Short mmCIF file of C-alpha atoms and ligand atoms in Angstrom, two decimals:
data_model
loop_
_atom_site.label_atom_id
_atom_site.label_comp_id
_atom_site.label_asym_id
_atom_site.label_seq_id
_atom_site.Cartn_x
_atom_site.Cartn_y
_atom_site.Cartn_z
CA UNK A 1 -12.54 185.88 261.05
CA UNK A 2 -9.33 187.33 262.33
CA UNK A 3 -9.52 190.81 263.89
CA UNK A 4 -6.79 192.51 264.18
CA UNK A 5 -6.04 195.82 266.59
CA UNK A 6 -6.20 197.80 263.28
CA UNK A 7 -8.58 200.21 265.64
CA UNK A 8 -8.75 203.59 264.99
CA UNK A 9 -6.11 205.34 267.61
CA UNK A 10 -3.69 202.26 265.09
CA UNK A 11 -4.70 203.48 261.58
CA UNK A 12 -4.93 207.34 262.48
CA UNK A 13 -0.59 206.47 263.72
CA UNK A 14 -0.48 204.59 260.37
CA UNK A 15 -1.50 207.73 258.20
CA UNK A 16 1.13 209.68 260.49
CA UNK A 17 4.00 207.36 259.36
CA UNK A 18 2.87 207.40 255.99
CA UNK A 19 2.85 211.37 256.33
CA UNK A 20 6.26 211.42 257.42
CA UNK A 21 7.35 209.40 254.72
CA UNK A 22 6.04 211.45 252.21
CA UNK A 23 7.83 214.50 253.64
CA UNK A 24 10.76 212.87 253.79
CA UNK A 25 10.74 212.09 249.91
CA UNK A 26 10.58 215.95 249.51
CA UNK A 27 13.15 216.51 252.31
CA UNK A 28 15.29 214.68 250.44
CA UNK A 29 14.68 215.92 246.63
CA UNK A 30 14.62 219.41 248.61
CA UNK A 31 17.91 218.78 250.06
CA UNK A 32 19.36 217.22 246.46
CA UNK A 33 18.47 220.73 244.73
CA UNK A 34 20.06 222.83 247.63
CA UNK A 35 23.32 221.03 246.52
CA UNK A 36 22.86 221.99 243.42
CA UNK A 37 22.23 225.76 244.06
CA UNK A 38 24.60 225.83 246.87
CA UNK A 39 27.84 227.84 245.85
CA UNK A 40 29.25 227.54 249.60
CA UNK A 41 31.37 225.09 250.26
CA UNK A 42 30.86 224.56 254.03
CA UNK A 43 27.13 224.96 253.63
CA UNK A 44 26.98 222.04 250.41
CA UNK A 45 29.09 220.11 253.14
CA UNK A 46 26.30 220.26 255.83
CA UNK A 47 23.40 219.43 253.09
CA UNK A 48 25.48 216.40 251.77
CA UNK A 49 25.47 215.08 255.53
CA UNK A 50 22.01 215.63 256.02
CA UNK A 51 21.13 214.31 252.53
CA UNK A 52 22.71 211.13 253.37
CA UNK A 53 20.62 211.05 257.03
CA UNK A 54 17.59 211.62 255.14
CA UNK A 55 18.19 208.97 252.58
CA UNK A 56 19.06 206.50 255.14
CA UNK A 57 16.14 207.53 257.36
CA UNK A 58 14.00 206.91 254.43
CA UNK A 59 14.78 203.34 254.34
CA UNK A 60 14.51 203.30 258.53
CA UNK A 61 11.01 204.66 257.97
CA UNK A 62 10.52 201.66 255.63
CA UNK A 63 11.28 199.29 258.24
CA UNK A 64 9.33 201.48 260.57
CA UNK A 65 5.92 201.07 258.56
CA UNK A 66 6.55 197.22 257.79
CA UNK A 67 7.45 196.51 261.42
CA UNK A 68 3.90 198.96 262.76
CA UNK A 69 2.15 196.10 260.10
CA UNK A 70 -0.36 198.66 259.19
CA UNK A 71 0.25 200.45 255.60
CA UNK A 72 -1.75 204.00 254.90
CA UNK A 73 -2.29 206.99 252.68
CA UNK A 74 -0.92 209.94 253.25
CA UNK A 75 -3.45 212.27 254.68
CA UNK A 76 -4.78 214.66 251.29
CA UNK A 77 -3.90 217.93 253.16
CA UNK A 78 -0.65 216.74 253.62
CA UNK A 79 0.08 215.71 250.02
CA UNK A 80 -1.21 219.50 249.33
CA UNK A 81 0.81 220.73 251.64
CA UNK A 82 4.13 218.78 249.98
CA UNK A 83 3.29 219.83 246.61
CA UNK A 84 2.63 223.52 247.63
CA UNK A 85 6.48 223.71 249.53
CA UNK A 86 7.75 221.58 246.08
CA UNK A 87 6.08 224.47 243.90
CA UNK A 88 8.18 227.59 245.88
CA UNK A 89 11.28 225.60 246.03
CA UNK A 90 11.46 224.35 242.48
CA UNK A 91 10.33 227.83 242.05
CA UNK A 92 12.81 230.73 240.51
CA UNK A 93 10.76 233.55 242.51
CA UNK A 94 12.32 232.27 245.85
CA UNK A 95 16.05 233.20 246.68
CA UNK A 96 17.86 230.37 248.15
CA UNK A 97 17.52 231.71 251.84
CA UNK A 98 13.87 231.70 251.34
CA UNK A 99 13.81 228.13 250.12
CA UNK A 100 15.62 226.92 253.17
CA UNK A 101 13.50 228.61 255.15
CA UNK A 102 10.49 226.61 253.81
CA UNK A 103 12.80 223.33 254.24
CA UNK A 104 13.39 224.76 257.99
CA UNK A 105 9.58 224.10 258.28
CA UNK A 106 9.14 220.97 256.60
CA UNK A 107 11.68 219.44 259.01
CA UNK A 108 10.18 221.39 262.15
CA UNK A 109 7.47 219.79 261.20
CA UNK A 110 8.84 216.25 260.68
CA UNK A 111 10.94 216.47 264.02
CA UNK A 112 7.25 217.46 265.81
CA UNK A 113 5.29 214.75 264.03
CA UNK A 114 7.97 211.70 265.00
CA UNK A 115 7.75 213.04 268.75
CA UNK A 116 3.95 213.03 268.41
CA UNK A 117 4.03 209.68 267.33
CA UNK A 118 6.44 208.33 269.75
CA UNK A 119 3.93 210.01 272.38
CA UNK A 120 1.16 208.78 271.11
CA UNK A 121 2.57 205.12 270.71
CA UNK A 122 3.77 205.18 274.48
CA UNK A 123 -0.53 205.37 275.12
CA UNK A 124 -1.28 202.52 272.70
CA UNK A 125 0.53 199.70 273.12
CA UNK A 126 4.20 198.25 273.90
CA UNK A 127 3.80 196.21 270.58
CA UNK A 128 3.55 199.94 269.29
CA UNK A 129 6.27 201.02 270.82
CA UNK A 130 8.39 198.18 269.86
CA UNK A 131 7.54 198.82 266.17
CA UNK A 132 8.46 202.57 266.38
CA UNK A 133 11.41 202.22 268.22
CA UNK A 134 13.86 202.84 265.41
CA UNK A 135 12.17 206.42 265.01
CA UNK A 136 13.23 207.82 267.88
CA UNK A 137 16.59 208.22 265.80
CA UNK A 138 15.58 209.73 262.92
CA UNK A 139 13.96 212.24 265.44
CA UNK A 140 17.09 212.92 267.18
CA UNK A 141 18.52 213.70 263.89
CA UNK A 142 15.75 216.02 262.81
CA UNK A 143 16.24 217.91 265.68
CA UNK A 144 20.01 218.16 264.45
CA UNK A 145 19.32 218.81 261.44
CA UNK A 146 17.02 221.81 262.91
CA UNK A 147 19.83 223.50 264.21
CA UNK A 148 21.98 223.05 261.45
CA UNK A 149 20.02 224.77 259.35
CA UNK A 150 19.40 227.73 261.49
CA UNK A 151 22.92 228.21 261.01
CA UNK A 152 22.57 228.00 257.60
CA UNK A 153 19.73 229.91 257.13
CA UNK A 154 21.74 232.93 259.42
CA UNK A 155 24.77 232.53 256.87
CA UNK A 156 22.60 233.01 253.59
CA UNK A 157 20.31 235.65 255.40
CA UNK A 158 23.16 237.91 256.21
CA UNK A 159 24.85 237.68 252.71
CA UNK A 160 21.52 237.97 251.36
CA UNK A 161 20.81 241.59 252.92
CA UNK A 162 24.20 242.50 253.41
CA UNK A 163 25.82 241.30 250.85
CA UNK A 164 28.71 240.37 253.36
CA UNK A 165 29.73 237.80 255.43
CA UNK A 166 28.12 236.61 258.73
CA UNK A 167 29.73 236.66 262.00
CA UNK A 168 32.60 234.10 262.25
CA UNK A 169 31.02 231.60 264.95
CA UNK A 170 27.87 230.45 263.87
CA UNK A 171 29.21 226.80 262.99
CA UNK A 172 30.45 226.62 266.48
CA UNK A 173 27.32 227.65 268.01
CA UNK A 174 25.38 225.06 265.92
CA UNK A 175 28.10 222.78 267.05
CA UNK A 176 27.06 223.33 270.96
CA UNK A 177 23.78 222.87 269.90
CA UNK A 178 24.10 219.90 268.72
CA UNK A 179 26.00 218.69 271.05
CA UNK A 180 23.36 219.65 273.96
CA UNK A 181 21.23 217.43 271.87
CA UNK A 182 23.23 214.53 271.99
CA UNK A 183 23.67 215.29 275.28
CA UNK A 184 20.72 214.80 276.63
CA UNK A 185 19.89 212.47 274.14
CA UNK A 186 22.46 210.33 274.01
CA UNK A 187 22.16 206.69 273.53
CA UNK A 188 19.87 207.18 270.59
CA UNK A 189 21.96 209.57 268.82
CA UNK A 190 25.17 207.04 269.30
CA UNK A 191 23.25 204.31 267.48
CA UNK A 192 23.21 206.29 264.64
CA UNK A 193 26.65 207.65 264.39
CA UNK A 194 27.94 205.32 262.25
CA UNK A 195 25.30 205.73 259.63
CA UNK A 196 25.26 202.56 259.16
CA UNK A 197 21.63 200.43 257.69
CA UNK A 198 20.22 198.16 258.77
CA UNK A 199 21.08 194.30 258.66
CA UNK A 200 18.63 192.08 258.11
CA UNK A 201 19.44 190.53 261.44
CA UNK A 202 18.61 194.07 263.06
CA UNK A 203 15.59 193.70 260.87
CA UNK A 204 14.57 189.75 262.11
CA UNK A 205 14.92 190.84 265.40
CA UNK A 206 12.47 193.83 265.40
CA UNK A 207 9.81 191.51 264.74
CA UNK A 208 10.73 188.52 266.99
CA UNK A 209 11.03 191.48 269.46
CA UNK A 210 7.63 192.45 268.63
CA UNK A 211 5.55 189.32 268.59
CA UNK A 212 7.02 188.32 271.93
CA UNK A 213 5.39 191.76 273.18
CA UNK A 214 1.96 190.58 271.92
CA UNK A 215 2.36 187.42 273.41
CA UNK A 216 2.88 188.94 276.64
CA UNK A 217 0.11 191.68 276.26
CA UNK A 218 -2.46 188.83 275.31
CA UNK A 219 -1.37 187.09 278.06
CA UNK A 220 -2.55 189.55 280.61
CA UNK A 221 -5.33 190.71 279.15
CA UNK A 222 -8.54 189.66 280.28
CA UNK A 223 -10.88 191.01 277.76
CA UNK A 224 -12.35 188.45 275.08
CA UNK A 225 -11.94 191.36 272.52
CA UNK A 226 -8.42 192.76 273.26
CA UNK A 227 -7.62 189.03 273.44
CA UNK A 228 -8.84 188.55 270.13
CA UNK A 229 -7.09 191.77 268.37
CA UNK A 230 -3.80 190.07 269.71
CA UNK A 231 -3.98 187.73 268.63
CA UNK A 232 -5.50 188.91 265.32
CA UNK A 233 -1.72 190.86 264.88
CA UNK A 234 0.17 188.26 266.08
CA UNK A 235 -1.13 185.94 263.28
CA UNK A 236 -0.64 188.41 260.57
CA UNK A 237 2.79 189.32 262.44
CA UNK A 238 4.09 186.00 262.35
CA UNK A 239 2.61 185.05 258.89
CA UNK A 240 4.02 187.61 257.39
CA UNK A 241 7.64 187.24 258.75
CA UNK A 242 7.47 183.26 258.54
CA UNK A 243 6.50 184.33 254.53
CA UNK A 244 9.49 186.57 253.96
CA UNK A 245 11.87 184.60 255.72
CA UNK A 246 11.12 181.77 253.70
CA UNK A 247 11.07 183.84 250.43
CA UNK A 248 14.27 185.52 250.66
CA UNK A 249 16.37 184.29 253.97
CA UNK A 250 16.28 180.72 253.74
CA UNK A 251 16.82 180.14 250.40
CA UNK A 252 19.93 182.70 250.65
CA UNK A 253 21.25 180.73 253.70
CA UNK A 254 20.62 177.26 252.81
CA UNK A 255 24.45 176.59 250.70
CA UNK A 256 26.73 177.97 254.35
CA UNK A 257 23.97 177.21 257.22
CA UNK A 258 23.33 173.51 256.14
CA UNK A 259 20.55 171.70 254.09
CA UNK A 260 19.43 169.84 257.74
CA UNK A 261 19.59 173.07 259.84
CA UNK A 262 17.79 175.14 256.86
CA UNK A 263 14.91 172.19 257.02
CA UNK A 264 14.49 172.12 260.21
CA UNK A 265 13.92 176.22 260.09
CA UNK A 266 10.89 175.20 257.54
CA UNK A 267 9.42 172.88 259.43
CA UNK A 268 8.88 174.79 262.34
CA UNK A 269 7.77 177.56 260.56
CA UNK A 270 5.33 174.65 259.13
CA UNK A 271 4.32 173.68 262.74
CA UNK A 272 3.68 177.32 263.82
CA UNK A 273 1.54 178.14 261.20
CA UNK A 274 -0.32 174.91 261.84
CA UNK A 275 -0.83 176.15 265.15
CA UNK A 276 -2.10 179.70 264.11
CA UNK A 277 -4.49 177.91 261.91
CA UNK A 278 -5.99 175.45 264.67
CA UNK A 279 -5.95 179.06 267.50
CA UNK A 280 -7.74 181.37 264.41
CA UNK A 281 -10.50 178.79 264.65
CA UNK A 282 -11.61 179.00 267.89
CA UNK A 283 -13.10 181.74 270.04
CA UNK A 284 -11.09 184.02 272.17
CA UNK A 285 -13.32 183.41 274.84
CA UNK A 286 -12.62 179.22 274.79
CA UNK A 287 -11.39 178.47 278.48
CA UNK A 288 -7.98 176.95 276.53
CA UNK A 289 -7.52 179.58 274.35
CA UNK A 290 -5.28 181.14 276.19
CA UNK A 291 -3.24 178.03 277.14
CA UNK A 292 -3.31 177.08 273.31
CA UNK A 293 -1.82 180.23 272.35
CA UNK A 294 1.27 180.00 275.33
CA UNK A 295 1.85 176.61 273.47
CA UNK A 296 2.69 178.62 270.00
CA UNK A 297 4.70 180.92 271.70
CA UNK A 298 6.85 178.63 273.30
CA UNK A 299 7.19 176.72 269.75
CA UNK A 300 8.05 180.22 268.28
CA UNK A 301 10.51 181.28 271.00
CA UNK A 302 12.55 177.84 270.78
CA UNK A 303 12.73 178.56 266.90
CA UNK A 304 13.34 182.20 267.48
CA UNK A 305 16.65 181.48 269.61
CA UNK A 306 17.72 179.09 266.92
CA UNK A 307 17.42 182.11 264.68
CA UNK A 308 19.12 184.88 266.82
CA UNK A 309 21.26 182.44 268.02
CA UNK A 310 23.12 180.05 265.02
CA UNK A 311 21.56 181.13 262.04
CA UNK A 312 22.62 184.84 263.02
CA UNK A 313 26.32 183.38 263.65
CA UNK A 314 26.15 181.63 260.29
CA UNK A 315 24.94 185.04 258.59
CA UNK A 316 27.95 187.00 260.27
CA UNK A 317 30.54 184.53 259.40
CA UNK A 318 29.54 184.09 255.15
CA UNK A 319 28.15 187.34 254.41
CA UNK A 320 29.57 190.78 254.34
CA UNK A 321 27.43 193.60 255.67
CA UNK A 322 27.09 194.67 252.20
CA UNK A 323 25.13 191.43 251.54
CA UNK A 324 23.72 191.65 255.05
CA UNK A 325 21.98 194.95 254.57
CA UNK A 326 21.15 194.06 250.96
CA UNK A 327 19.23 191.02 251.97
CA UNK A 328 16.93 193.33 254.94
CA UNK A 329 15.87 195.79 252.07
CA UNK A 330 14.67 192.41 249.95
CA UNK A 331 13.42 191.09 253.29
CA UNK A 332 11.56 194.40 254.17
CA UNK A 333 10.08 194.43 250.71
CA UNK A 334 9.15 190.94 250.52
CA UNK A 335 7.07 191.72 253.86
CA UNK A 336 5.41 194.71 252.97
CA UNK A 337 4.25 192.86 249.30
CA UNK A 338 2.65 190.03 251.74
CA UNK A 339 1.24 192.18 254.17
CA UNK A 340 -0.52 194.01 251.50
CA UNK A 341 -2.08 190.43 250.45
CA UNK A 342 -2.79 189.51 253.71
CA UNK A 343 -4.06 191.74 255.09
CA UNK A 344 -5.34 193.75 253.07
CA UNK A 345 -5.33 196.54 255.94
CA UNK A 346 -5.00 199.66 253.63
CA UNK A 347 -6.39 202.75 255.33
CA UNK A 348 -7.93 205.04 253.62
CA UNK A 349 -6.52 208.54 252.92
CA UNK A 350 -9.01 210.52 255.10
CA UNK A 351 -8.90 209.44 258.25
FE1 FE2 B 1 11.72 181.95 261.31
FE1 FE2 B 2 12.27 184.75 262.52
#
């Protein structure tokens, strides 16, 4: 019986990801119907930009919730709460500055929740924190997106009451805003600028990334248990990618990387999950348990820097990012269906 660290603290994070996801869905189709009953030209301009954010946050959160390994329900007072905002704004009783101002919320409330998580992941775990990481961005940009809409929300309010326009300077106070955000926040916010996805060596790399944390965690734990639960994710962790990477990489990469190289890439994978077998079978406890499981990581960290290192190169010289970023959404997909088989570590929507 493999445990896995699926512990509480881990599913109650789960059903916060999956809560942010399912705002985001309604950020997005809020967003989408601003445009449409936007007559402003420089306010459809700044909901366009954050429209594409959200969309490509959605498919960051995605990665987010496939990486974490865990998949959840919403929480039911949170789908309430998304269908009561998706009532006033589809609504014809609310004037546009009064739908905003329910968006304003949603996304307060989406910028708060990523922090919280990102808090809360710093207590749990490094593997946690490795499997978040890519949040951290789409928080920076909520808190953008916050100010932004203040400004928007000052412009409509004005015209609204007054029927005239606001005071010339609002944009450029946003601007400063915004600015002292990506000040202080820096890096994070840079990563993002060029809106770019993900490529599905960004994607690979999160999880080798990850599983080398868990080996190092199990490592220096000394509790039978915790040992266990490490292990527990690292063999759904590394079944899952070896699964996907067979299912949609190799194949792809077999005609430019080479039918030897591409073999050899199987029968590793072959050899590591002969190894995860032979480990799930004996107890955590075993005085060479720990020495058996330092063997699989070396095996998966030689095969790991053939990855990162020559398949990667083979990748970026015979497929265009296009293809690159095509082939992580089939990847990420491909993991979460396998996961969901594996595993079978749904949570349920009340906890
Ligand atoms: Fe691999
Ligand atoms: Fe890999």
């Amino acid at each position: 019986m493999v445990t896995t660290l699926d512990d509480t603290k881990r599913n109650a994070l789960a059903v916060k990801l999956a809560n942010i996801k399912a705002v985001q869905q309604l950020l997005i189709e809020n967003e989408q119907l601003f445009l449409r009953e936007s007559t402003d030209s420089e306010i459809s301009n700044r909901f366009q930009d954050m429209l594409n954010d959200d969309q490509k946050n959605l498919g960051i959160l995605d990665t987010v919730i496939v990486q974490y390994g865990i998949h959840a329900e919403p929480k039911k007072s949170i789908n309430q709460v998304i269908e009561q905002v998706r009532g006033w704004i589809q609504s014809s009783e609310l004037s546009l500055y009064e739908k905003v101002f329910q968006h304003e919320l949603l996304k307060h409330q989406q910028a708060m929740t990523g922090v919280l998580v990102h808090k809360a992941a710093q207590k749990i775990g490094a593997d946690v924190m490795a499997a978040i990481g890519p949040l951290n961005t789409i928080n920076f940009e909520n808190r953008a997106h916050q100010e932004q809409l203040k400004g928007i929300l000052e412009v409509l309010g004005v015209r609204e009451l007054t029927g005239q326009d606001a005071d010339q300077g609002i944009w450029a106070r946003v601007q400063d805003a915004m600015a002292a955000f990506s000040g202080v926040l820096g890096s994070a916010v840079t990563q993002t600028s060029d809106k770019k996805d993900m490529n599905i060596q960004d994607v690979i790399r999160l999880d080798h990334n990850k599983v080398n944390i868990l080996f190092t965690e199990l490592q220096q734990s000394n509790d039978p248990q915790k040992i266990q639960e490490y292990f527990g994710q690292i063999y759904k962790d590394l079944s899952a990618h070896a699964e996907a990477e067979e299912e949609v990489v190799y194949p792809r990469v077999r005609a430019f990387y080479g039918q030897d190289n591409t073999q050899e890439l199987y029968d590793e994978q072959g050899e590591m999950k002969r190894r995860l077998e032979e480990i799930k079978a004996i107890s955590a406890s075993a005085p060479e348990f720990k020495d058996r499981v330092r063997q699989l990581a070396d095996i998966v960290n030689d095969h790991v820097r053939e990855e990162e290192s020559t398949l990667f190169a083979a990748i970026r010289n015979n497929l265009s990012s296009d293809q690159t970023e095509e082939l992580a959404t089939q990847f990420k997909a491909a993991k979460g269906r396998i996961q969901e088989r594996l595993g079978g570590a749904k949570t349920g929507a009340n906890v």
